Amino acid sequence: MNVLLSVRAVEKSFGAVRALGPVDVDIRPRERLGLIGPNGSGKTTLINCITGLFPPDAGVIVFKGIDITHEPAYRRARRGLSRSFQIPRPFVGMTVLENLLVPMDYLGKGGGSEEIARADEVLASVGLIARRNDPSEALSQLELRKLELARALVAEPEVLVADEAMAGLSEGEIDDILSLLFRLNESGVAVVMIEHIMHAVMRFSERIICLETGKIIAAGTPSEVADNPLVQKVYFGEQNHR
Amino acid sequence: MMRMPLFIAVAALVAVGGLFLPLVVPNPFYFYAGYVVLQYMVIATGWNILGGYAGYTNFGASAFFGAGAYMAAFLLKAFGAPMLVQLIGAGCIGVILGVATGYLTLRIQGIYFAIATVALVVVLETLVHNTDYLGGAAGLQVLAPAPPAWFGGQPQYVFFIMLVLTVSAVVVARWIEVSWIGRSLRAIRASEPAAECSGVPTLRLKLLACAISGGIMSMAGAPYATYSSYVDPVSAFSLTVGLNALAMPLIGGTRSWPGPVLGALLLASVQQVATVTISSEFNILAVGVVLIAFVALAPEGLLGLRAFRRRVS
Ligand SMILES: Nc1ncnc2c1ncn2[C@@H]1O[C@H](COP(=O)(O)OP(=O)(O)O)[C@@H](O)[C@H]1O
Ligand SMILES: [Mg+2]
């Protein structure tokens, strides 16, 4: 089986709290993977381990055949691992365009006008081109989510992890982000969607993994996972109030 | 925006202009006072590269300034080194101190860096206190060589040196600001995790900023030995320098190079007048009050107020 990113027996604790693992996850090229689980189940922690924001306590992470377990985050990003943040983290004090130039500075492509043309292309694709020269602190919640995605995309990643990119958005806005992620996936990027909005994950994902207290309790097609009694108990039970 | 070569040309012109100032300004007092204003422009500009662009507050500017002053005094005493060598020596010690402090603390959390910078002042001051060769607590008399005849006197000469340092520091700061380095530092200031996940090697960039910032602040201390022909621990590592270094950029604005320059011009000029007319103890109190006012009312500094008005209208 062709695997792009492989997570093996990865664990992470914060003090006495075992936040994650051990877990095994494989991400295939061009895949659409959903990652679900109640709040505090370790989804963001898993992504932080994968993208290198902190090192796992144990386990191995292999990306494109290279062991990246001990690589700093910036090097993983340059290898093609991009993410958006659950709470948007725009580079305030910069325009929307400049936000995109930050990752582009490290792509080794050079050429100012080419870079800007590429950034404009990405801004147009996420629908932010009209906001190009505005300070990023002036953006709405939806626009901030789009900026998060645009900044991740401009690096031309092979894997994009969207950490709750739709939280707090209206139905129309959710469709907006969803179609963006679909388009992106069609262009060849593997997308990992962390999401609480069930209908969106179900529609989007080819495969879903459900975490609970740091462990994988179910994995399979969306309908398999939705029918799993464990998932129904821990996840849908909690999510009914949404 | 002005292109870089043009900017450098203008900056060079300002420095060359300073060469002729002694011909038009006869009273050496103005050079004496102007030197201090320029010195703070250099310190504030250097401080801002780390403190403003990258958002890492350095409370220990006086450690860098003092190290530079003592390095110059040492080079003078030991080797009779010329000004250029003193400046290079001071710059080196500043770079080393900056990188060492940064390396020891920046891998953890921002607050440890701030604490370490405070500690650095104490450590260096104690070190100098207990070094007989540097004069210990009593200080060190410095025998500076006579200035080049052109300048007509030591104040005019050190003023010119400081002017060259000022325009050089501003050119470096502006170059950083408009380059990818500045962009990465601003990204670090906004969100370190997001910068790191965007491919920015954050630790390396912070260390680079520490090195440049520290080097500039120490170089600002080098001519002090010649300027006052006497260095002592209390004035070299004085609280005023540490406080001014962060107050000036905060007052002017930390986002771009005119901020620290403007802040230094205003605050240092007022201080120069106040020192003569009132007292130097009053200075620290005044700076403290102004600083609190700005942090509360205009956190983006004077230039921030202008930018705000532009954005609103
Ligand atoms: N940086 C951190 N420091 C301490 N505890 C953390 C940290 N990040 C996450 N945790 C804890 O780890 C657990 C998993 O959190 P997280 O991965 O954010 O869950 P999720 O993203 O699924 O909501 C929680 O108990 C959370 O409190
Ligand atoms: Mg989370």
PDB file of C-alpha atoms in Angstrom, chain B residues 28-294:
ATOM      1  CA  PRO B  28      31.036  72.345  21.427  1.00  0.00           C
ATOM      2  CA  PHE B  29      28.182  72.035  23.914  1.00  0.00           C
ATOM      3  CA  TYR B  30      25.768  71.240  21.098  1.00  0.00           C
ATOM      4  CA  PHE B  31      27.987  68.339  20.051  1.00  0.00           C
ATOM      5  CA  TYR B  32      28.138  67.168  23.644  1.00  0.00           C
ATOM      6  CA  ALA B  33      24.358  67.154  23.949  1.00  0.00           C
ATOM      7  CA  GLY B  34      23.749  65.996  20.378  1.00  0.00           C
ATOM      8  CA  TYR B  35      26.041  63.045  20.970  1.00  0.00           C
ATOM      9  CA  VAL B  36      23.706  61.736  23.663  1.00  0.00           C
ATOM     10  CA  VAL B  37      20.655  62.124  21.435  1.00  0.00           C
ATOM     11  CA  LEU B  38      22.395  60.231  18.627  1.00  0.00           C
ATOM     12  CA  GLN B  39      23.638  57.586  21.055  1.00  0.00           C
ATOM     13  CA  TYR B  40      20.059  56.892  22.065  1.00  0.00           C
ATOM     14  CA  MET B  41      18.977  56.763  18.433  1.00  0.00           C
ATOM     15  CA  VAL B  42      21.490  53.961  17.910  1.00  0.00           C
ATOM     16  CA  ILE B  43      20.485  52.154  21.095  1.00  0.00           C
ATOM     17  CA  ALA B  44      16.758  52.467  20.358  1.00  0.00           C
ATOM     18  CA  THR B  45      17.229  51.368  16.741  1.00  0.00           C
ATOM     19  CA  GLY B  46      19.277  48.373  17.814  1.00  0.00           C
ATOM     20  CA  TRP B  47      16.857  47.469  20.584  1.00  0.00           C
ATOM     21  CA  ASN B  48      13.941  47.613  18.181  1.00  0.00           C
ATOM     22  CA  ILE B  49      15.325  44.957  15.850  1.00  0.00           C
ATOM     23  CA  LEU B  50      14.670  42.334  18.494  1.00  0.00           C
ATOM     24  CA  GLY B  51      12.183  44.120  20.742  1.00  0.00           C
ATOM     25  CA  GLY B  52      10.059  45.719  18.040  1.00  0.00           C
ATOM     26  CA  TYR B  53      10.281  43.582  14.920  1.00  0.00           C
ATOM     27  CA  ALA B  54      10.423  40.222  16.707  1.00  0.00           C
ATOM     28  CA  GLY B  55       8.570  41.284  19.863  1.00  0.00           C
ATOM     29  CA  TYR B  56      11.141  40.060  22.378  1.00  0.00           C
ATOM     30  CA  THR B  57      11.541  42.610  25.155  1.00  0.00           C
ATOM     31  CA  ASN B  58      15.114  43.205  26.227  1.00  0.00           C
ATOM     32  CA  PHE B  59      15.313  44.862  29.636  1.00  0.00           C
ATOM     33  CA  GLY B  60      19.083  44.704  29.620  1.00  0.00           C
ATOM     34  CA  ALA B  61      20.105  47.241  26.991  1.00  0.00           C
ATOM     35  CA  SER B  62      22.487  48.735  29.535  1.00  0.00           C
ATOM     36  CA  ALA B  63      24.349  45.408  29.714  1.00  0.00           C
ATOM     37  CA  PHE B  64      25.090  45.689  26.015  1.00  0.00           C
ATOM     38  CA  PHE B  65      25.844  49.397  26.168  1.00  0.00           C
ATOM     39  CA  GLY B  66      28.089  48.957  29.207  1.00  0.00           C
ATOM     40  CA  ALA B  67      29.886  45.979  27.700  1.00  0.00           C
ATOM     41  CA  GLY B  68      30.609  48.063  24.616  1.00  0.00           C
ATOM     42  CA  ALA B  69      31.872  51.014  26.665  1.00  0.00           C
ATOM     43  CA  TYR B  70      34.119  48.799  28.766  1.00  0.00           C
ATOM     44  CA  MET B  71      35.369  46.882  25.734  1.00  0.00           C
ATOM     45  CA  ALA B  72      36.414  50.176  24.146  1.00  0.00           C
ATOM     46  CA  ALA B  73      38.020  51.370  27.385  1.00  0.00           C
ATOM     47  CA  PHE B  74      39.872  48.083  27.687  1.00  0.00           C
ATOM     48  CA  LEU B  75      41.121  48.218  24.086  1.00  0.00           C
ATOM     49  CA  LEU B  76      42.258  51.790  24.667  1.00  0.00           C
ATOM     50  CA  LYS B  77      44.040  51.011  27.892  1.00  0.00           C
ATOM     51  CA  ALA B  78      45.645  47.768  26.759  1.00  0.00           C
ATOM     52  CA  PHE B  79      46.552  48.542  23.149  1.00  0.00           C
ATOM     53  CA  GLY B  80      45.737  52.191  22.534  1.00  0.00           C
ATOM     54  CA  ALA B  81      43.423  50.849  19.856  1.00  0.00           C
ATOM     55  CA  PRO B  82      41.951  53.308  17.335  1.00  0.00           C
ATOM     56  CA  MET B  83      38.217  54.098  17.285  1.00  0.00           C
ATOM     57  CA  LEU B  84      37.422  51.681  14.469  1.00  0.00           C
ATOM     58  CA  VAL B  85      38.972  48.792  16.385  1.00  0.00           C
ATOM     59  CA  GLN B  86      37.076  49.824  19.522  1.00  0.00           C
ATOM     60  CA  LEU B  87      33.833  49.813  17.556  1.00  0.00           C
ATOM     61  CA  ILE B  88      34.525  46.398  16.063  1.00  0.00           C
ATOM     62  CA  GLY B  89      35.526  45.003  19.454  1.00  0.00           C
ATOM     63  CA  ALA B  90      32.368  46.400  21.048  1.00  0.00           C
ATOM     64  CA  GLY B  91      30.232  45.020  18.218  1.00  0.00           C
ATOM     65  CA  CYS B  92      31.759  41.570  18.679  1.00  0.00           C
ATOM     66  CA  ILE B  93      31.121  41.495  22.413  1.00  0.00           C
ATOM     67  CA  GLY B  94      27.523  42.622  21.794  1.00  0.00           C
ATOM     68  CA  VAL B  95      26.962  39.883  19.224  1.00  0.00           C
ATOM     69  CA  ILE B  96      28.419  37.280  21.577  1.00  0.00           C
ATOM     70  CA  LEU B  97      26.320  38.452  24.521  1.00  0.00           C
ATOM     71  CA  GLY B  98      23.179  38.588  22.387  1.00  0.00           C
ATOM     72  CA  VAL B  99      23.611  35.125  20.934  1.00  0.00           C
ATOM     73  CA  ALA B 100      24.603  33.606  24.288  1.00  0.00           C
ATOM     74  CA  THR B 101      21.625  35.104  26.134  1.00  0.00           C
ATOM     75  CA  GLY B 102      19.317  34.142  23.296  1.00  0.00           C
ATOM     76  CA  TYR B 103      20.646  30.633  22.957  1.00  0.00           C
ATOM     77  CA  LEU B 104      20.306  29.932  26.669  1.00  0.00           C
ATOM     78  CA  THR B 105      16.754  31.266  26.982  1.00  0.00           C
ATOM     79  CA  LEU B 106      14.918  31.579  23.681  1.00  0.00           C
ATOM     80  CA  ARG B 107      14.402  27.868  23.251  1.00  0.00           C
ATOM     81  CA  ILE B 108      12.137  27.919  26.272  1.00  0.00           C
ATOM     82  CA  GLN B 109       9.614  30.754  26.555  1.00  0.00           C
ATOM     83  CA  GLY B 110       9.664  34.465  25.906  1.00  0.00           C
ATOM     84  CA  ILE B 111       9.546  35.476  29.554  1.00  0.00           C
ATOM     85  CA  TYR B 112      12.834  33.728  30.349  1.00  0.00           C
ATOM     86  CA  PHE B 113      14.591  35.861  27.818  1.00  0.00           C
ATOM     87  CA  ALA B 114      13.296  39.025  29.477  1.00  0.00           C
ATOM     88  CA  ILE B 115      14.424  37.780  32.900  1.00  0.00           C
ATOM     89  CA  ALA B 116      17.817  36.770  31.550  1.00  0.00           C
ATOM     90  CA  THR B 117      18.388  40.245  30.122  1.00  0.00           C
ATOM     91  CA  VAL B 118      17.806  41.757  33.549  1.00  0.00           C
ATOM     92  CA  ALA B 119      20.209  39.255  35.072  1.00  0.00           C
ATOM     93  CA  LEU B 120      22.812  40.024  32.421  1.00  0.00           C
ATOM     94  CA  VAL B 121      23.099  43.614  33.636  1.00  0.00           C
ATOM     95  CA  VAL B 122      23.711  42.471  37.195  1.00  0.00           C
ATOM     96  CA  VAL B 123      26.214  39.826  36.134  1.00  0.00           C
ATOM     97  CA  LEU B 124      28.249  42.185  33.966  1.00  0.00           C
ATOM     98  CA  GLU B 125      28.177  45.000  36.491  1.00  0.00           C
ATOM     99  CA  THR B 126      29.363  42.658  39.236  1.00  0.00           C
ATOM    100  CA  LEU B 127      32.049  41.315  36.954  1.00  0.00           C
ATOM    101  CA  VAL B 128      33.379  44.789  36.212  1.00  0.00           C
ATOM    102  CA  HIS B 129      33.118  45.732  39.888  1.00  0.00           C
ATOM    103  CA  ASN B 130      35.515  42.940  40.709  1.00  0.00           C
ATOM    104  CA  THR B 131      37.971  43.377  37.884  1.00  0.00           C
ATOM    105  CA  ASP B 132      40.873  45.525  39.047  1.00  0.00           C
ATOM    106  CA  TYR B 133      42.239  45.993  35.549  1.00  0.00           C
ATOM    107  CA  LEU B 134      38.961  47.736  34.585  1.00  0.00           C
ATOM    108  CA  GLY B 135      39.103  49.972  37.633  1.00  0.00           C
ATOM    109  CA  GLY B 136      36.576  48.083  39.737  1.00  0.00           C
ATOM    110  CA  ALA B 137      33.838  50.106  41.410  1.00  0.00           C
ATOM    111  CA  ALA B 138      35.818  53.342  41.177  1.00  0.00           C
ATOM    112  CA  GLY B 139      35.834  53.307  37.393  1.00  0.00           C
ATOM    113  CA  LEU B 140      38.512  53.650  34.801  1.00  0.00           C
ATOM    114  CA  GLN B 141      40.198  56.791  33.556  1.00  0.00           C
ATOM    115  CA  VAL B 142      40.535  56.596  29.774  1.00  0.00           C
ATOM    116  CA  LEU B 143      43.308  58.283  27.863  1.00  0.00           C
ATOM    117  CA  ALA B 144      41.868  58.712  24.407  1.00  0.00           C
ATOM    118  CA  PRO B 145      44.175  59.861  21.619  1.00  0.00           C
ATOM    119  CA  ALA B 146      43.633  63.380  20.360  1.00  0.00           C
ATOM    120  CA  PRO B 147      40.878  63.624  17.729  1.00  0.00           C
ATOM    121  CA  PRO B 148      41.715  64.330  14.070  1.00  0.00           C
ATOM    122  CA  ALA B 149      42.484  68.034  13.699  1.00  0.00           C
ATOM    123  CA  TRP B 150      39.609  68.557  11.264  1.00  0.00           C
ATOM    124  CA  PHE B 151      36.993  68.249  14.001  1.00  0.00           C
ATOM    125  CA  GLY B 152      38.516  70.875  16.258  1.00  0.00           C
ATOM    126  CA  GLY B 153      37.766  68.944  19.446  1.00  0.00           C
ATOM    127  CA  GLN B 154      36.771  65.626  21.050  1.00  0.00           C
ATOM    128  CA  PRO B 155      33.015  66.418  21.286  1.00  0.00           C
ATOM    129  CA  GLN B 156      32.840  67.212  17.581  1.00  0.00           C
ATOM    130  CA  TYR B 157      34.758  64.035  16.776  1.00  0.00           C
ATOM    131  CA  VAL B 158      32.689  61.620  18.875  1.00  0.00           C
ATOM    132  CA  PHE B 159      29.541  63.324  17.638  1.00  0.00           C
ATOM    133  CA  PHE B 160      30.572  62.532  14.091  1.00  0.00           C
ATOM    134  CA  ILE B 161      31.402  58.926  14.993  1.00  0.00           C
ATOM    135  CA  MET B 162      27.988  58.575  16.605  1.00  0.00           C
ATOM    136  CA  LEU B 163      26.323  60.136  13.586  1.00  0.00           C
ATOM    137  CA  VAL B 164      27.957  57.533  11.341  1.00  0.00           C
ATOM    138  CA  LEU B 165      26.817  54.819  13.732  1.00  0.00           C
ATOM    139  CA  THR B 166      23.293  56.227  13.694  1.00  0.00           C
ATOM    140  CA  VAL B 167      22.889  56.252   9.936  1.00  0.00           C
ATOM    141  CA  SER B 168      24.521  52.816   9.724  1.00  0.00           C
ATOM    142  CA  ALA B 169      22.144  51.418  12.341  1.00  0.00           C
ATOM    143  CA  VAL B 170      19.169  52.932  10.539  1.00  0.00           C
ATOM    144  CA  VAL B 171      20.306  51.487   7.203  1.00  0.00           C
ATOM    145  CA  VAL B 172      20.690  48.032   8.779  1.00  0.00           C
ATOM    146  CA  ALA B 173      17.307  48.306  10.510  1.00  0.00           C
ATOM    147  CA  ARG B 174      15.561  49.381   7.348  1.00  0.00           C
ATOM    148  CA  TRP B 175      17.233  46.679   5.313  1.00  0.00           C
ATOM    149  CA  ILE B 176      16.028  44.070   7.802  1.00  0.00           C
ATOM    150  CA  GLU B 177      12.589  45.608   7.775  1.00  0.00           C
ATOM    151  CA  VAL B 178      12.043  45.422   4.022  1.00  0.00           C
ATOM    152  CA  SER B 179      13.740  42.054   3.570  1.00  0.00           C
ATOM    153  CA  TRP B 180      12.489  38.532   4.185  1.00  0.00           C
ATOM    154  CA  ILE B 181      14.224  38.666   7.564  1.00  0.00           C
ATOM    155  CA  GLY B 182      11.934  41.445   8.740  1.00  0.00           C
ATOM    156  CA  ARG B 183       8.918  39.609   7.409  1.00  0.00           C
ATOM    157  CA  SER B 184       9.907  36.490   9.322  1.00  0.00           C
ATOM    158  CA  LEU B 185      10.550  38.479  12.507  1.00  0.00           C
ATOM    159  CA  ARG B 186       7.115  40.088  12.246  1.00  0.00           C
ATOM    160  CA  ALA B 187       5.626  36.631  11.754  1.00  0.00           C
ATOM    161  CA  ILE B 188       7.422  35.492  14.925  1.00  0.00           C
ATOM    162  CA  ARG B 189       6.046  38.485  16.792  1.00  0.00           C
ATOM    163  CA  ALA B 190       2.512  37.683  15.632  1.00  0.00           C
ATOM    164  CA  SER B 191       2.583  33.932  16.245  1.00  0.00           C
ATOM    165  CA  GLU B 192       5.609  31.776  16.741  1.00  0.00           C
ATOM    166  CA  PRO B 193       3.867  28.431  16.110  1.00  0.00           C
ATOM    167  CA  ALA B 194       2.273  29.745  12.925  1.00  0.00           C
ATOM    168  CA  ALA B 195       5.625  31.112  11.761  1.00  0.00           C
ATOM    169  CA  GLU B 196       7.365  27.821  12.481  1.00  0.00           C
ATOM    170  CA  CYS B 197       4.649  25.883  10.641  1.00  0.00           C
ATOM    171  CA  SER B 198       5.042  28.267   7.709  1.00  0.00           C
ATOM    172  CA  GLY B 199       8.646  27.192   7.297  1.00  0.00           C
ATOM    173  CA  VAL B 200      10.299  29.964   9.352  1.00  0.00           C
ATOM    174  CA  PRO B 201      13.286  28.653  11.375  1.00  0.00           C
ATOM    175  CA  THR B 202      12.204  30.715  14.350  1.00  0.00           C
ATOM    176  CA  LEU B 203      15.092  29.974  16.716  1.00  0.00           C
ATOM    177  CA  ARG B 204      17.697  30.820  14.105  1.00  0.00           C
ATOM    178  CA  LEU B 205      15.959  34.083  13.234  1.00  0.00           C
ATOM    179  CA  LYS B 206      15.593  35.113  16.852  1.00  0.00           C
ATOM    180  CA  LEU B 207      19.283  34.461  17.400  1.00  0.00           C
ATOM    181  CA  LEU B 208      20.101  36.507  14.329  1.00  0.00           C
ATOM    182  CA  ALA B 209      17.986  39.359  15.684  1.00  0.00           C
ATOM    183  CA  CYS B 210      19.692  39.010  19.096  1.00  0.00           C
ATOM    184  CA  ALA B 211      23.089  39.184  17.443  1.00  0.00           C
ATOM    185  CA  ILE B 212      22.363  42.249  15.315  1.00  0.00           C
ATOM    186  CA  SER B 213      20.481  44.034  18.081  1.00  0.00           C
ATOM    187  CA  GLY B 214      23.169  43.278  20.665  1.00  0.00           C
ATOM    188  CA  GLY B 215      25.972  44.250  18.316  1.00  0.00           C
ATOM    189  CA  ILE B 216      24.416  47.622  17.539  1.00  0.00           C
ATOM    190  CA  MET B 217      23.668  48.442  21.185  1.00  0.00           C
ATOM    191  CA  SER B 218      27.208  47.577  22.235  1.00  0.00           C
ATOM    192  CA  MET B 219      28.679  49.634  19.424  1.00  0.00           C
ATOM    193  CA  ALA B 220      26.661  52.576  20.740  1.00  0.00           C
ATOM    194  CA  GLY B 221      28.647  52.227  23.966  1.00  0.00           C
ATOM    195  CA  ALA B 222      32.096  52.180  22.360  1.00  0.00           C
ATOM    196  CA  PRO B 223      32.622  55.923  21.787  1.00  0.00           C
ATOM    197  CA  TYR B 224      31.414  56.610  25.344  1.00  0.00           C
ATOM    198  CA  ALA B 225      34.893  55.881  26.681  1.00  0.00           C
ATOM    199  CA  THR B 226      36.362  58.609  24.519  1.00  0.00           C
ATOM    200  CA  TYR B 227      33.363  60.890  25.010  1.00  0.00           C
ATOM    201  CA  SER B 228      33.548  61.014  28.777  1.00  0.00           C
ATOM    202  CA  SER B 229      37.214  59.931  29.154  1.00  0.00           C
ATOM    203  CA  TYR B 230      36.014  57.920  32.139  1.00  0.00           C
ATOM    204  CA  VAL B 231      33.893  54.775  32.480  1.00  0.00           C
ATOM    205  CA  ASP B 232      32.428  53.511  35.727  1.00  0.00           C
ATOM    206  CA  PRO B 233      30.029  50.651  36.413  1.00  0.00           C
ATOM    207  CA  VAL B 234      27.174  52.835  37.598  1.00  0.00           C
ATOM    208  CA  SER B 235      26.922  55.031  34.525  1.00  0.00           C
ATOM    209  CA  ALA B 236      27.907  52.339  32.017  1.00  0.00           C
ATOM    210  CA  PHE B 237      25.253  49.923  33.269  1.00  0.00           C
ATOM    211  CA  SER B 238      22.782  52.609  34.258  1.00  0.00           C
ATOM    212  CA  LEU B 239      19.075  52.072  34.546  1.00  0.00           C
ATOM    213  CA  THR B 240      18.500  55.111  32.323  1.00  0.00           C
ATOM    214  CA  VAL B 241      19.979  53.338  29.313  1.00  0.00           C
ATOM    215  CA  GLY B 242      17.910  50.215  29.882  1.00  0.00           C
ATOM    216  CA  LEU B 243      14.737  52.193  30.366  1.00  0.00           C
ATOM    217  CA  ASN B 244      15.306  54.579  27.467  1.00  0.00           C
ATOM    218  CA  ALA B 245      16.117  51.714  25.101  1.00  0.00           C
ATOM    219  CA  LEU B 246      12.626  50.354  25.403  1.00  0.00           C
ATOM    220  CA  ALA B 247      10.782  53.607  26.113  1.00  0.00           C
ATOM    221  CA  MET B 248      12.004  55.339  22.960  1.00  0.00           C
ATOM    222  CA  PRO B 249      10.782  52.723  20.456  1.00  0.00           C
ATOM    223  CA  LEU B 250       7.530  52.352  22.386  1.00  0.00           C
ATOM    224  CA  ILE B 251       6.967  56.093  22.256  1.00  0.00           C
ATOM    225  CA  GLY B 252       7.897  56.457  18.600  1.00  0.00           C
ATOM    226  CA  GLY B 253       6.475  53.160  17.368  1.00  0.00           C
ATOM    227  CA  THR B 254       8.080  49.729  17.163  1.00  0.00           C
ATOM    228  CA  ARG B 255       6.939  48.595  13.745  1.00  0.00           C
ATOM    229  CA  SER B 256       9.421  50.467  11.601  1.00  0.00           C
ATOM    230  CA  TRP B 257      12.722  52.305  11.845  1.00  0.00           C
ATOM    231  CA  PRO B 258      11.409  55.909  12.103  1.00  0.00           C
ATOM    232  CA  GLY B 259       9.712  54.964  15.396  1.00  0.00           C
ATOM    233  CA  PRO B 260      12.831  54.487  17.536  1.00  0.00           C
ATOM    234  CA  VAL B 261      14.561  57.404  15.814  1.00  0.00           C
ATOM    235  CA  LEU B 262      11.655  59.719  16.519  1.00  0.00           C
ATOM    236  CA  GLY B 263      11.232  58.424  20.077  1.00  0.00           C
ATOM    237  CA  ALA B 264      14.933  58.905  20.806  1.00  0.00           C
ATOM    238  CA  LEU B 265      14.930  62.366  19.284  1.00  0.00           C
ATOM    239  CA  LEU B 266      12.009  63.464  21.435  1.00  0.00           C
ATOM    240  CA  LEU B 267      12.853  61.756  24.700  1.00  0.00           C
ATOM    241  CA  ALA B 268      16.610  62.286  24.636  1.00  0.00           C
ATOM    242  CA  SER B 269      16.217  65.955  23.692  1.00  0.00           C
ATOM    243  CA  VAL B 270      13.793  66.530  26.535  1.00  0.00           C
ATOM    244  CA  GLN B 271      16.182  64.701  28.869  1.00  0.00           C
ATOM    245  CA  GLN B 272      19.116  66.807  27.755  1.00  0.00           C
ATOM    246  CA  VAL B 273      17.195  69.946  28.539  1.00  0.00           C
ATOM    247  CA  ALA B 274      15.849  68.531  31.799  1.00  0.00           C
ATOM    248  CA  THR B 275      19.284  67.421  32.973  1.00  0.00           C
ATOM    249  CA  VAL B 276      20.552  70.959  32.632  1.00  0.00           C
ATOM    250  CA  THR B 277      17.491  72.736  33.991  1.00  0.00           C
ATOM    251  CA  ILE B 278      16.087  70.309  36.559  1.00  0.00           C
ATOM    252  CA  SER B 279      17.936  67.167  37.671  1.00  0.00           C
ATOM    253  CA  SER B 280      18.974  63.852  36.209  1.00  0.00           C
ATOM    254  CA  GLU B 281      17.009  61.900  38.824  1.00  0.00           C
ATOM    255  CA  PHE B 282      13.942  63.601  37.453  1.00  0.00           C
ATOM    256  CA  ASN B 283      14.706  61.998  34.086  1.00  0.00           C
ATOM    257  CA  ILE B 284      13.982  58.466  35.140  1.00  0.00           C
ATOM    258  CA  LEU B 285      10.744  59.504  36.784  1.00  0.00           C
ATOM    259  CA  ALA B 286       9.684  61.429  33.681  1.00  0.00           C
ATOM    260  CA  VAL B 287      10.530  58.527  31.381  1.00  0.00           C
ATOM    261  CA  GLY B 288       8.578  56.173  33.611  1.00  0.00           C
ATOM    262  CA  VAL B 289       5.506  58.362  33.555  1.00  0.00           C
ATOM    263  CA  VAL B 290       5.651  58.943  29.794  1.00  0.00           C
ATOM    264  CA  LEU B 291       6.176  55.221  29.232  1.00  0.00           C
ATOM    265  CA  ILE B 292       3.148  54.245  31.286  1.00  0.00           C
ATOM    266  CA  ALA B 293       1.072  56.839  29.463  1.00  0.00           C
ATOM    267  CA  PHE B 294       2.071  55.445  26.086  1.00  0.00           C
TER     268      PHE B 294
END
